[in-house]
GROMACS .gro file of C-alpha atoms in nm:
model
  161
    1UNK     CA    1   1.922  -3.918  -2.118
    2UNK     CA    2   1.957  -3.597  -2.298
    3UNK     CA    3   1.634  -3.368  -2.353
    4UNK     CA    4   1.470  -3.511  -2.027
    5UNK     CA    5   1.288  -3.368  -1.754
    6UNK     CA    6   1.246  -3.538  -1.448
    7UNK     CA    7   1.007  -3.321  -1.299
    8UNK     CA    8   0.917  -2.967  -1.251
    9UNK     CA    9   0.674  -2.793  -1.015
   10UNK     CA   10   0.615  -2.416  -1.014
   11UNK     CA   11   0.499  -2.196  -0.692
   12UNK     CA   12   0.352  -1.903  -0.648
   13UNK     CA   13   0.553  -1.588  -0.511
   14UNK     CA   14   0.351  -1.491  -0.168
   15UNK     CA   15   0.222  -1.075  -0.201
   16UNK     CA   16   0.388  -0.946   0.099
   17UNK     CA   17   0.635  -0.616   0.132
   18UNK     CA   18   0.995  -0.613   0.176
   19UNK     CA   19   1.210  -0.412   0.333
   20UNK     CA   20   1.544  -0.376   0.131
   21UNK     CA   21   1.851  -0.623   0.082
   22UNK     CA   22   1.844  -0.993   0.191
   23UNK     CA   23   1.510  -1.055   0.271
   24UNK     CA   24   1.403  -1.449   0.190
   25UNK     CA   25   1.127  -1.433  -0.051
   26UNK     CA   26   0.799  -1.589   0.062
   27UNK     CA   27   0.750  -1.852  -0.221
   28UNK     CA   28   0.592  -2.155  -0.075
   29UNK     CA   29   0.293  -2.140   0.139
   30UNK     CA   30   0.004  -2.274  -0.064
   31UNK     CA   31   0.218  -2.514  -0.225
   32UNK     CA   32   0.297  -2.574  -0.621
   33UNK     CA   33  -0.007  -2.426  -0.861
   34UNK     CA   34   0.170  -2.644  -1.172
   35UNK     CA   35   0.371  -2.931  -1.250
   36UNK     CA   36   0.315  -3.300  -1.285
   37UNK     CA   37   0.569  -3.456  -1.119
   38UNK     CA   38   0.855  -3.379  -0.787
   39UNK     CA   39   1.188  -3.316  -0.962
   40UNK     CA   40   1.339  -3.425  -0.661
   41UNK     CA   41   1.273  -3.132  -0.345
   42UNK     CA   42   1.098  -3.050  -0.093
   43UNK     CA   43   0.954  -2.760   0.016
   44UNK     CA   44   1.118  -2.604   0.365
   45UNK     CA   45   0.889  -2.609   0.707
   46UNK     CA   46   1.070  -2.459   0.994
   47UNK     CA   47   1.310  -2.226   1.043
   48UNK     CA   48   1.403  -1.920   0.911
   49UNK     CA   49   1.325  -2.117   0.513
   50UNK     CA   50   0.997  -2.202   0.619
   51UNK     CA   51   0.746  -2.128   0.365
   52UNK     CA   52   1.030  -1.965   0.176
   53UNK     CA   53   1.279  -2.253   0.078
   54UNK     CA   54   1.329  -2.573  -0.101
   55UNK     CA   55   1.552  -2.857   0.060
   56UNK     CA   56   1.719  -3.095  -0.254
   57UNK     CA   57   1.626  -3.443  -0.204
   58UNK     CA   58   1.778  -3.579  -0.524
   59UNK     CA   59   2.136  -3.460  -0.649
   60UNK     CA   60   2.107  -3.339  -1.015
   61UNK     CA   61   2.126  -2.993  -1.248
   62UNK     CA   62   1.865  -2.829  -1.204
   63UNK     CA   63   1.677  -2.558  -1.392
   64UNK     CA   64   1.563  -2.286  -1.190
   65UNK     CA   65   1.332  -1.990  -1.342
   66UNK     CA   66   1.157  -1.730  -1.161
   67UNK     CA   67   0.958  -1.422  -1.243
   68UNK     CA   68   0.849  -1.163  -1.020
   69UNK     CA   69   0.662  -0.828  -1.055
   70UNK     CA   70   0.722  -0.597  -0.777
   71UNK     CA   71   0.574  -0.256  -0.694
   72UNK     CA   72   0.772   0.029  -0.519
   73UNK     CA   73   0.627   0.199  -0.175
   74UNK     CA   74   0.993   0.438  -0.181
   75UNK     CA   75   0.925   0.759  -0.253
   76UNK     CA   76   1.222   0.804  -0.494
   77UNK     CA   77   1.457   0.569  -0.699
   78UNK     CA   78   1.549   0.222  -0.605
   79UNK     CA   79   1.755  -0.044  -0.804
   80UNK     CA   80   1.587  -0.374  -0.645
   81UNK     CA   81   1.622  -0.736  -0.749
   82UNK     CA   82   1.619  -1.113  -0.635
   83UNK     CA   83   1.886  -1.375  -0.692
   84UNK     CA   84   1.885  -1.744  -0.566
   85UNK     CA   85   2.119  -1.881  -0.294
   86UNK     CA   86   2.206  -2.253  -0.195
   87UNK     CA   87   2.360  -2.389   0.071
   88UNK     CA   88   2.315  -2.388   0.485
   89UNK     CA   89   2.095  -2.027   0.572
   90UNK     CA   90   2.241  -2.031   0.918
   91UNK     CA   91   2.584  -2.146   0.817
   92UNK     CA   92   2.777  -2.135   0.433
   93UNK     CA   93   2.581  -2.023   0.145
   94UNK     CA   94   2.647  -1.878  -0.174
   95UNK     CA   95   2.502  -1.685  -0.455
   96UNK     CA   96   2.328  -1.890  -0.768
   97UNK     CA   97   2.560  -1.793  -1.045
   98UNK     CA   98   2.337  -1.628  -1.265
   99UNK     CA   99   2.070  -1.608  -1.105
  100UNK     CA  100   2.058  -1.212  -1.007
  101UNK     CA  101   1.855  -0.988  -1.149
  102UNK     CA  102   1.777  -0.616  -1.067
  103UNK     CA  103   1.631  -0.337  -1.207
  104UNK     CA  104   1.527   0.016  -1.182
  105UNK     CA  105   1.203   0.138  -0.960
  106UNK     CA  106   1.102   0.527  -0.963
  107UNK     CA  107   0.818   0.560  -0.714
  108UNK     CA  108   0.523   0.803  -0.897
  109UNK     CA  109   0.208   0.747  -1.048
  110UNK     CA  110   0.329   0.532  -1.394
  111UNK     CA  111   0.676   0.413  -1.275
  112UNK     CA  112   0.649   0.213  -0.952
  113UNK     CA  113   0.635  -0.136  -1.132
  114UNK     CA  114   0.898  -0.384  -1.266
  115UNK     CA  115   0.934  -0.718  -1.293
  116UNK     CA  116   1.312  -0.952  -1.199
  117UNK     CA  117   1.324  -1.248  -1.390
  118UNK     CA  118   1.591  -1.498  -1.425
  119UNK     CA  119   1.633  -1.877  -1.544
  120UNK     CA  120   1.960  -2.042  -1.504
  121UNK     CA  121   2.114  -2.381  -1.447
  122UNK     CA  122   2.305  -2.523  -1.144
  123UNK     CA  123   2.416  -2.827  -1.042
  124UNK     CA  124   2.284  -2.915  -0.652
  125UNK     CA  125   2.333  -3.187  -0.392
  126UNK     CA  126   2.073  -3.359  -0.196
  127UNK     CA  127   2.059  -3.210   0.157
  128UNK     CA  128   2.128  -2.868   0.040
  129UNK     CA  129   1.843  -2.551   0.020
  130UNK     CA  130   1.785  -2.350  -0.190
  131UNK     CA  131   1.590  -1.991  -0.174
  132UNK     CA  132   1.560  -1.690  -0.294
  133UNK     CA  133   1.665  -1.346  -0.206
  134UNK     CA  134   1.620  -1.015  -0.265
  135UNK     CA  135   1.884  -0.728  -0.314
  136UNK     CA  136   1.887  -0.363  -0.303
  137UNK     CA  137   2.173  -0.177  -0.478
  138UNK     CA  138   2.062   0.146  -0.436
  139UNK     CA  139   1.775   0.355  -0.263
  140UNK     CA  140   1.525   0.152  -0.039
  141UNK     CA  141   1.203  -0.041   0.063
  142UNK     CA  142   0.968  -0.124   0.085
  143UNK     CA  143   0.883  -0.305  -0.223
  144UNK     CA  144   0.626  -0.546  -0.258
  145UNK     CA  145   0.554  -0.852  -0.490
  146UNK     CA  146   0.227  -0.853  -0.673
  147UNK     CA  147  -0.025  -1.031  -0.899
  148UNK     CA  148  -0.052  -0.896  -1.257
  149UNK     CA  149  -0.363  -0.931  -1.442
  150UNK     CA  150  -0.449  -1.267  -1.248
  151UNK     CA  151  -0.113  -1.390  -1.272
  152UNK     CA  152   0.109  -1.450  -0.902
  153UNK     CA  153   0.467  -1.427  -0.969
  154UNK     CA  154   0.636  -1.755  -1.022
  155UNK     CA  155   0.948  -1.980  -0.899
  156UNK     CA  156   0.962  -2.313  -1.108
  157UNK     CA  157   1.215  -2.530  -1.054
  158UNK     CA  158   1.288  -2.812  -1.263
  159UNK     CA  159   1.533  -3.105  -1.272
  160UNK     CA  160   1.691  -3.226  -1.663
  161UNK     CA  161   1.972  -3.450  -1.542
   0.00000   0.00000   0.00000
């Protein structure tokens, strides 16, 4: 039915460093910190996705929004982002269209902060993972994702058909 949603659960974005381009962001170790019901997934626990990515248990579109605040440790310019990719991580994936963002980090003493933030729609099929990624365009790591003012970063994902 149209204006539905069939669940939604939101996870916190883990407050480790990363190293530069296509390193899995750690999104799932203490489990979902809001939503009321499973809009069909479950979180990964083994492999290279574990704590990290979401297996689709129910084929649907699917909105996906995440927000994350990272802090530069380069000591110079960096263009640094996440997008989300679906598919098999040891075998065919592809990028989330429109779910990339990047932006602009200058390492110094007011400049060293920036937050990604994306929220998209894409239709998925049961069996299939999800996670998300980060990318480096230009410069380098580490970068690390932090809390703001109490607040973790945030992946919610949440199914409306």
């Amino acid at each position: 039915a149209t204006g539905m949603v069939f669940g939604s659960l939101q996870y916190p974005v883990d407050e480790i460093q990363y190293g530069g381009n296509g390193d899995i962001v750690q999104d799932t170790n203490t489990g979902p910190i809001a939503g009321t019901s499973n809009p069909g997934i479950s979180a990964e626990t083994s492999g290279p996705l574990a704590n990290a990515g979401f297996r689709i248990n129910t084929t649907g579109v699917y909105m996906i929004h995440y927000s994350i605040t990272f802090r530069s440790f380069y000591a110079n310019r960096s263009v640094v982002g996440v997008l989300m990719k679906a598919g098999d991580v040891n075998g065919v994936n592809s990028a989330v269209y429109g779910s990339a963002n990047v932006q602009y980090l200058r390492y110094n003493t007011y400049g060293q902060w920036s937050t990604v933030s994306s929220t998209f729609t894409v239709d998925l099929s049961a069996n299939q993972s999800i996670w998300l990624e980060t990318v480096l365009l230009n410069g380098s790591g580490p970068f690390e994702a932090v809390t703001v003012g109490g607040a973790p970063s945030t992946l919610t994902i949440t199914r409306i058909a």
